Amino acid sequence: MSNNKQSDEKESSADKVDEYLQTFGSDDARERRYYSQEQPFSSEEMTRLINEERLNELLAQSDAFLSSLNDEIKDFDEDDL
């Protein structure tokens, strides 16, 4: 009887895997899974979660990088003339 129970459990697991794989290919099911994981954040939560000092540092670094990149592009263009 234990063999029967193990066989039933294996079939159940296989059925679940098969069902998952079938829904995995379904765009609608994939979207439902994706959006069900989203959680809305209030503005207070976002303010609490964001490290404003670090964000400003990153923005300054990206500005500096873009500026230097822009200078390099200008130098490259001038070399062609």
CSV table of N, CA and C in Angstrom, one decimal:
chain,number,residue,atom,x,y,z
A,1,MET,N,0.8,-1.2,0.0
A,1,MET,CA,0.0,0.0,0.0
A,1,MET,C,0.9,1.3,0.0
A,2,SER,N,2.0,1.2,0.6
A,2,SER,CA,2.9,2.3,0.6
A,2,SER,C,3.4,2.7,-0.8
A,3,ASN,N,3.6,1.6,-1.6
A,3,ASN,CA,3.9,1.9,-3.0
A,3,ASN,C,2.8,2.6,-3.8
A,4,ASN,N,1.6,2.3,-3.5
A,4,ASN,CA,0.5,3.0,-4.1
A,4,ASN,C,0.5,4.5,-3.6
A,5,LYS,N,0.7,4.7,-2.4
A,5,LYS,CA,0.8,6.1,-1.9
A,5,LYS,C,1.9,6.9,-2.5
A,6,GLN,N,3.1,6.3,-2.6
A,6,GLN,CA,4.2,6.9,-3.3
A,6,GLN,C,3.9,7.2,-4.7
A,7,SER,N,3.2,6.3,-5.4
A,7,SER,CA,2.9,6.5,-6.8
A,7,SER,C,1.9,7.6,-6.9
A,8,ASP,N,0.9,7.7,-6.0
A,8,ASP,CA,0.0,8.8,-6.1
A,8,ASP,C,0.7,10.1,-5.8
A,9,GLU,N,1.6,10.2,-4.9
A,9,GLU,CA,2.4,11.4,-4.6
A,9,GLU,C,3.2,11.8,-5.8
A,10,LYS,N,3.8,10.9,-6.5
A,10,LYS,CA,4.6,11.2,-7.7
A,10,LYS,C,3.7,11.7,-8.8
A,11,GLU,N,2.5,11.1,-9.0
A,11,GLU,CA,1.6,11.6,-10.0
A,11,GLU,C,1.2,13.0,-9.7
A,12,SER,N,0.9,13.3,-8.4
A,12,SER,CA,0.5,14.6,-8.0
A,12,SER,C,1.5,15.6,-8.3
A,13,SER,N,2.8,15.3,-7.9
A,13,SER,CA,3.9,16.2,-8.2
A,13,SER,C,4.1,16.4,-9.7
A,14,ALA,N,4.0,15.4,-10.4
A,14,ALA,CA,4.1,15.5,-11.9
A,14,ALA,C,3.0,16.3,-12.5
A,15,ASP,N,1.8,16.1,-12.0
A,15,ASP,CA,0.7,16.9,-12.4
A,15,ASP,C,0.9,18.4,-12.2
A,16,LYS,N,1.4,18.7,-11.0
A,16,LYS,CA,1.7,20.1,-10.6
A,16,LYS,C,2.8,20.7,-11.5
A,17,VAL,N,3.8,19.9,-11.8
A,17,VAL,CA,4.9,20.4,-12.6
A,17,VAL,C,4.3,20.6,-14.0
A,18,ASP,N,3.5,19.7,-14.5
A,18,ASP,CA,3.0,19.8,-15.9
A,18,ASP,C,2.1,21.0,-15.9
A,19,GLU,N,1.2,21.2,-14.9
A,19,GLU,CA,0.3,22.4,-14.9
A,19,GLU,C,1.2,23.7,-14.8
A,20,TYR,N,2.2,23.7,-14.0
A,20,TYR,CA,3.1,24.9,-14.0
A,20,TYR,C,3.7,25.2,-15.3
A,21,LEU,N,4.2,24.1,-16.0
A,21,LEU,CA,4.9,24.4,-17.3
A,21,LEU,C,3.9,24.8,-18.3
A,22,GLN,N,2.7,24.4,-18.3
A,22,GLN,CA,1.7,24.8,-19.2
A,22,GLN,C,1.3,26.3,-19.0
A,23,THR,N,1.2,26.7,-17.7
A,23,THR,CA,0.9,28.1,-17.4
A,23,THR,C,2.1,29.0,-17.6
A,24,PHE,N,3.3,28.4,-17.5
A,24,PHE,CA,4.5,29.2,-17.7
A,24,PHE,C,4.6,29.7,-19.1
A,25,GLY,N,4.1,29.0,-20.1
A,25,GLY,CA,4.1,29.4,-21.5
A,25,GLY,C,3.0,30.4,-21.8
A,26,SER,N,2.0,30.5,-20.9
A,26,SER,CA,0.9,31.4,-21.1
A,26,SER,C,1.2,32.8,-20.7
A,27,ASP,N,1.1,33.7,-21.7
A,27,ASP,CA,1.4,35.1,-21.4
A,27,ASP,C,0.5,35.7,-20.3
A,28,ASP,N,-0.8,35.3,-20.3
A,28,ASP,CA,-1.7,35.8,-19.3
A,28,ASP,C,-1.3,35.3,-17.9
A,29,ALA,N,-1.0,34.1,-17.8
A,29,ALA,CA,-0.6,33.5,-16.5
A,29,ALA,C,0.7,34.1,-16.0
A,30,ARG,N,1.6,34.4,-16.9
A,30,ARG,CA,2.9,35.0,-16.6
A,30,ARG,C,2.7,36.4,-16.1
A,31,GLU,N,1.8,37.1,-16.8
A,31,GLU,CA,1.5,38.5,-16.3
A,31,GLU,C,0.8,38.5,-15.0
A,32,ARG,N,-0.1,37.6,-14.8
A,32,ARG,CA,-0.8,37.5,-13.4
A,32,ARG,C,0.2,37.2,-12.3
A,33,ARG,N,1.2,36.3,-12.6
A,33,ARG,CA,2.2,36.0,-11.6
A,33,ARG,C,3.0,37.2,-11.3
A,34,TYR,N,3.4,37.9,-12.4
A,34,TYR,CA,4.3,39.1,-12.3
A,34,TYR,C,3.6,40.2,-11.5
A,35,TYR,N,2.4,40.5,-11.9
A,35,TYR,CA,1.8,41.6,-11.2
A,35,TYR,C,1.3,41.3,-9.8
A,36,SER,N,1.0,40.0,-9.6
A,36,SER,CA,0.6,39.7,-8.2
A,36,SER,C,1.7,39.9,-7.2
A,37,GLN,N,3.0,40.0,-7.7
A,37,GLN,CA,4.1,40.2,-6.8
A,37,GLN,C,4.4,41.7,-6.5
A,38,GLU,N,3.7,42.5,-7.3
A,38,GLU,CA,3.9,44.0,-7.1
A,38,GLU,C,3.2,44.4,-5.9
A,39,GLN,N,3.8,45.3,-5.2
A,39,GLN,CA,3.2,45.9,-4.0
A,39,GLN,C,3.3,47.4,-4.1
A,40,PRO,N,2.2,48.1,-4.0
A,40,PRO,CA,2.2,49.5,-4.1
A,40,PRO,C,2.9,50.1,-2.8
A,41,PHE,N,3.7,51.2,-3.1
A,41,PHE,CA,4.4,51.8,-2.0
A,41,PHE,C,3.8,53.2,-1.8
A,42,SER,N,3.5,53.6,-0.6
A,42,SER,CA,3.1,55.0,-0.4
A,42,SER,C,4.3,55.9,-0.5
A,43,SER,N,4.0,57.2,-0.6
A,43,SER,CA,5.1,58.2,-0.7
A,43,SER,C,5.9,58.2,0.6
A,44,GLU,N,5.3,57.9,1.7
A,44,GLU,CA,6.0,57.9,3.0
A,44,GLU,C,7.0,56.7,3.0
A,45,GLU,N,6.5,55.6,2.5
A,45,GLU,CA,7.4,54.4,2.5
A,45,GLU,C,8.6,54.6,1.5
A,46,MET,N,8.3,55.2,0.4
A,46,MET,CA,9.4,55.5,-0.6
A,46,MET,C,10.4,56.5,0.0
A,47,THR,N,9.9,57.5,0.7
A,47,THR,CA,10.8,58.4,1.4
A,47,THR,C,11.7,57.8,2.4
A,48,ARG,N,11.1,56.8,3.1
A,48,ARG,CA,11.8,56.1,4.1
A,48,ARG,C,12.8,55.1,3.5
A,49,LEU,N,12.5,54.6,2.4
A,49,LEU,CA,13.4,53.6,1.7
A,49,LEU,C,14.5,54.2,1.0
A,50,ILE,N,14.3,55.3,0.4
A,50,ILE,CA,15.4,55.9,-0.4
A,50,ILE,C,16.4,56.7,0.4
A,51,ASN,N,17.6,56.4,0.2
A,51,ASN,CA,18.7,57.1,0.8
A,51,ASN,C,19.0,58.3,0.0
A,52,GLU,N,18.5,59.4,0.3
A,52,GLU,CA,18.6,60.6,-0.5
A,52,GLU,C,20.1,61.1,-0.7
A,53,GLU,N,20.9,60.9,0.3
A,53,GLU,CA,22.3,61.3,0.2
A,53,GLU,C,23.0,60.5,-0.8
A,54,ARG,N,22.8,59.2,-0.7
A,54,ARG,CA,23.4,58.3,-1.7
A,54,ARG,C,22.9,58.5,-3.1
A,55,LEU,N,21.6,58.8,-3.2
A,55,LEU,CA,21.0,59.1,-4.5
A,55,LEU,C,21.6,60.3,-5.1
A,56,ASN,N,21.8,61.3,-4.4
A,56,ASN,CA,22.5,62.6,-4.8
A,56,ASN,C,23.9,62.3,-5.3
A,57,GLU,N,24.6,61.5,-4.5
A,57,GLU,CA,26.0,61.1,-4.9
A,57,GLU,C,26.0,60.4,-6.2
A,58,LEU,N,25.1,59.5,-6.4
A,58,LEU,CA,25.1,58.7,-7.7
A,58,LEU,C,24.7,59.6,-8.9
A,59,LEU,N,23.8,60.6,-8.6
A,59,LEU,CA,23.4,61.5,-9.7
A,59,LEU,C,24.6,62.4,-10.0
A,60,ALA,N,25.4,62.8,-9.0
A,60,ALA,CA,26.5,63.7,-9.3
A,60,ALA,C,27.6,62.9,-10.1
A,61,GLN,N,27.8,61.6,-9.7
A,61,GLN,CA,28.7,60.8,-10.5
A,61,GLN,C,28.3,60.6,-11.9
A,62,SER,N,27.0,60.3,-12.1
A,62,SER,CA,26.5,60.1,-13.5
A,62,SER,C,26.6,61.4,-14.3
A,63,ASP,N,26.4,62.6,-13.7
A,63,ASP,CA,26.5,63.8,-14.4
A,63,ASP,C,28.0,64.0,-14.8
A,64,ALA,N,28.9,63.7,-13.9
A,64,ALA,CA,30.3,63.9,-14.2
A,64,ALA,C,30.7,62.9,-15.3
A,65,PHE,N,30.2,61.7,-15.2
A,65,PHE,CA,30.6,60.7,-16.3
A,65,PHE,C,30.0,61.2,-17.6
A,66,LEU,N,28.8,61.7,-17.7
A,66,LEU,CA,28.2,62.1,-18.9
A,66,LEU,C,28.9,63.4,-19.5
A,67,SER,N,29.4,64.2,-18.6
A,67,SER,CA,30.1,65.4,-19.0
A,67,SER,C,31.5,65.0,-19.6
A,68,SER,N,32.2,64.1,-19.0
A,68,SER,CA,33.5,63.7,-19.5
A,68,SER,C,33.3,62.9,-20.8
A,69,LEU,N,32.2,62.1,-20.9
A,69,LEU,CA,31.9,61.4,-22.2
A,69,LEU,C,31.6,62.4,-23.3
A,70,ASN,N,30.8,63.4,-23.0
A,70,ASN,CA,30.5,64.5,-23.9
A,70,ASN,C,31.8,65.2,-24.4
A,71,ASP,N,32.7,65.5,-23.5
A,71,ASP,CA,34.0,66.1,-23.9
A,71,ASP,C,34.8,65.2,-24.8
A,72,GLU,N,34.8,63.9,-24.5
A,72,GLU,CA,35.5,62.9,-25.3
A,72,GLU,C,34.9,62.9,-26.7
A,73,ILE,N,33.6,62.9,-26.8
A,73,ILE,CA,32.9,62.9,-28.1
A,73,ILE,C,33.3,64.1,-28.9
A,74,LYS,N,33.3,65.3,-28.2
A,74,LYS,CA,33.7,66.5,-28.9
A,74,LYS,C,35.1,66.5,-29.4
A,75,ASP,N,36.0,65.9,-28.6
A,75,ASP,CA,37.4,65.8,-29.0
A,75,ASP,C,37.5,64.9,-30.2
A,76,PHE,N,36.7,63.8,-30.2
A,76,PHE,CA,36.7,62.8,-31.3
A,76,PHE,C,36.2,63.5,-32.6
A,77,ASP,N,35.2,64.3,-32.5
A,77,ASP,CA,34.6,65.0,-33.6
A,77,ASP,C,35.6,66.0,-34.2
A,78,GLU,N,36.3,66.7,-33.3
A,78,GLU,CA,37.3,67.7,-33.8
A,78,GLU,C,38.5,67.1,-34.5
A,79,ASP,N,38.8,65.8,-34.1
A,79,ASP,CA,39.9,65.1,-34.7
A,79,ASP,C,39.6,64.8,-36.2
A,80,ASP,N,38.3,64.6,-36.5
A,80,ASP,CA,37.9,64.3,-37.8
A,80,ASP,C,38.0,65.5,-38.8
A,81,LEU,N,38.0,66.7,-38.2
A,81,LEU,CA,38.0,67.9,-39.1
A,81,LEU,C,39.4,68.1,-39.5
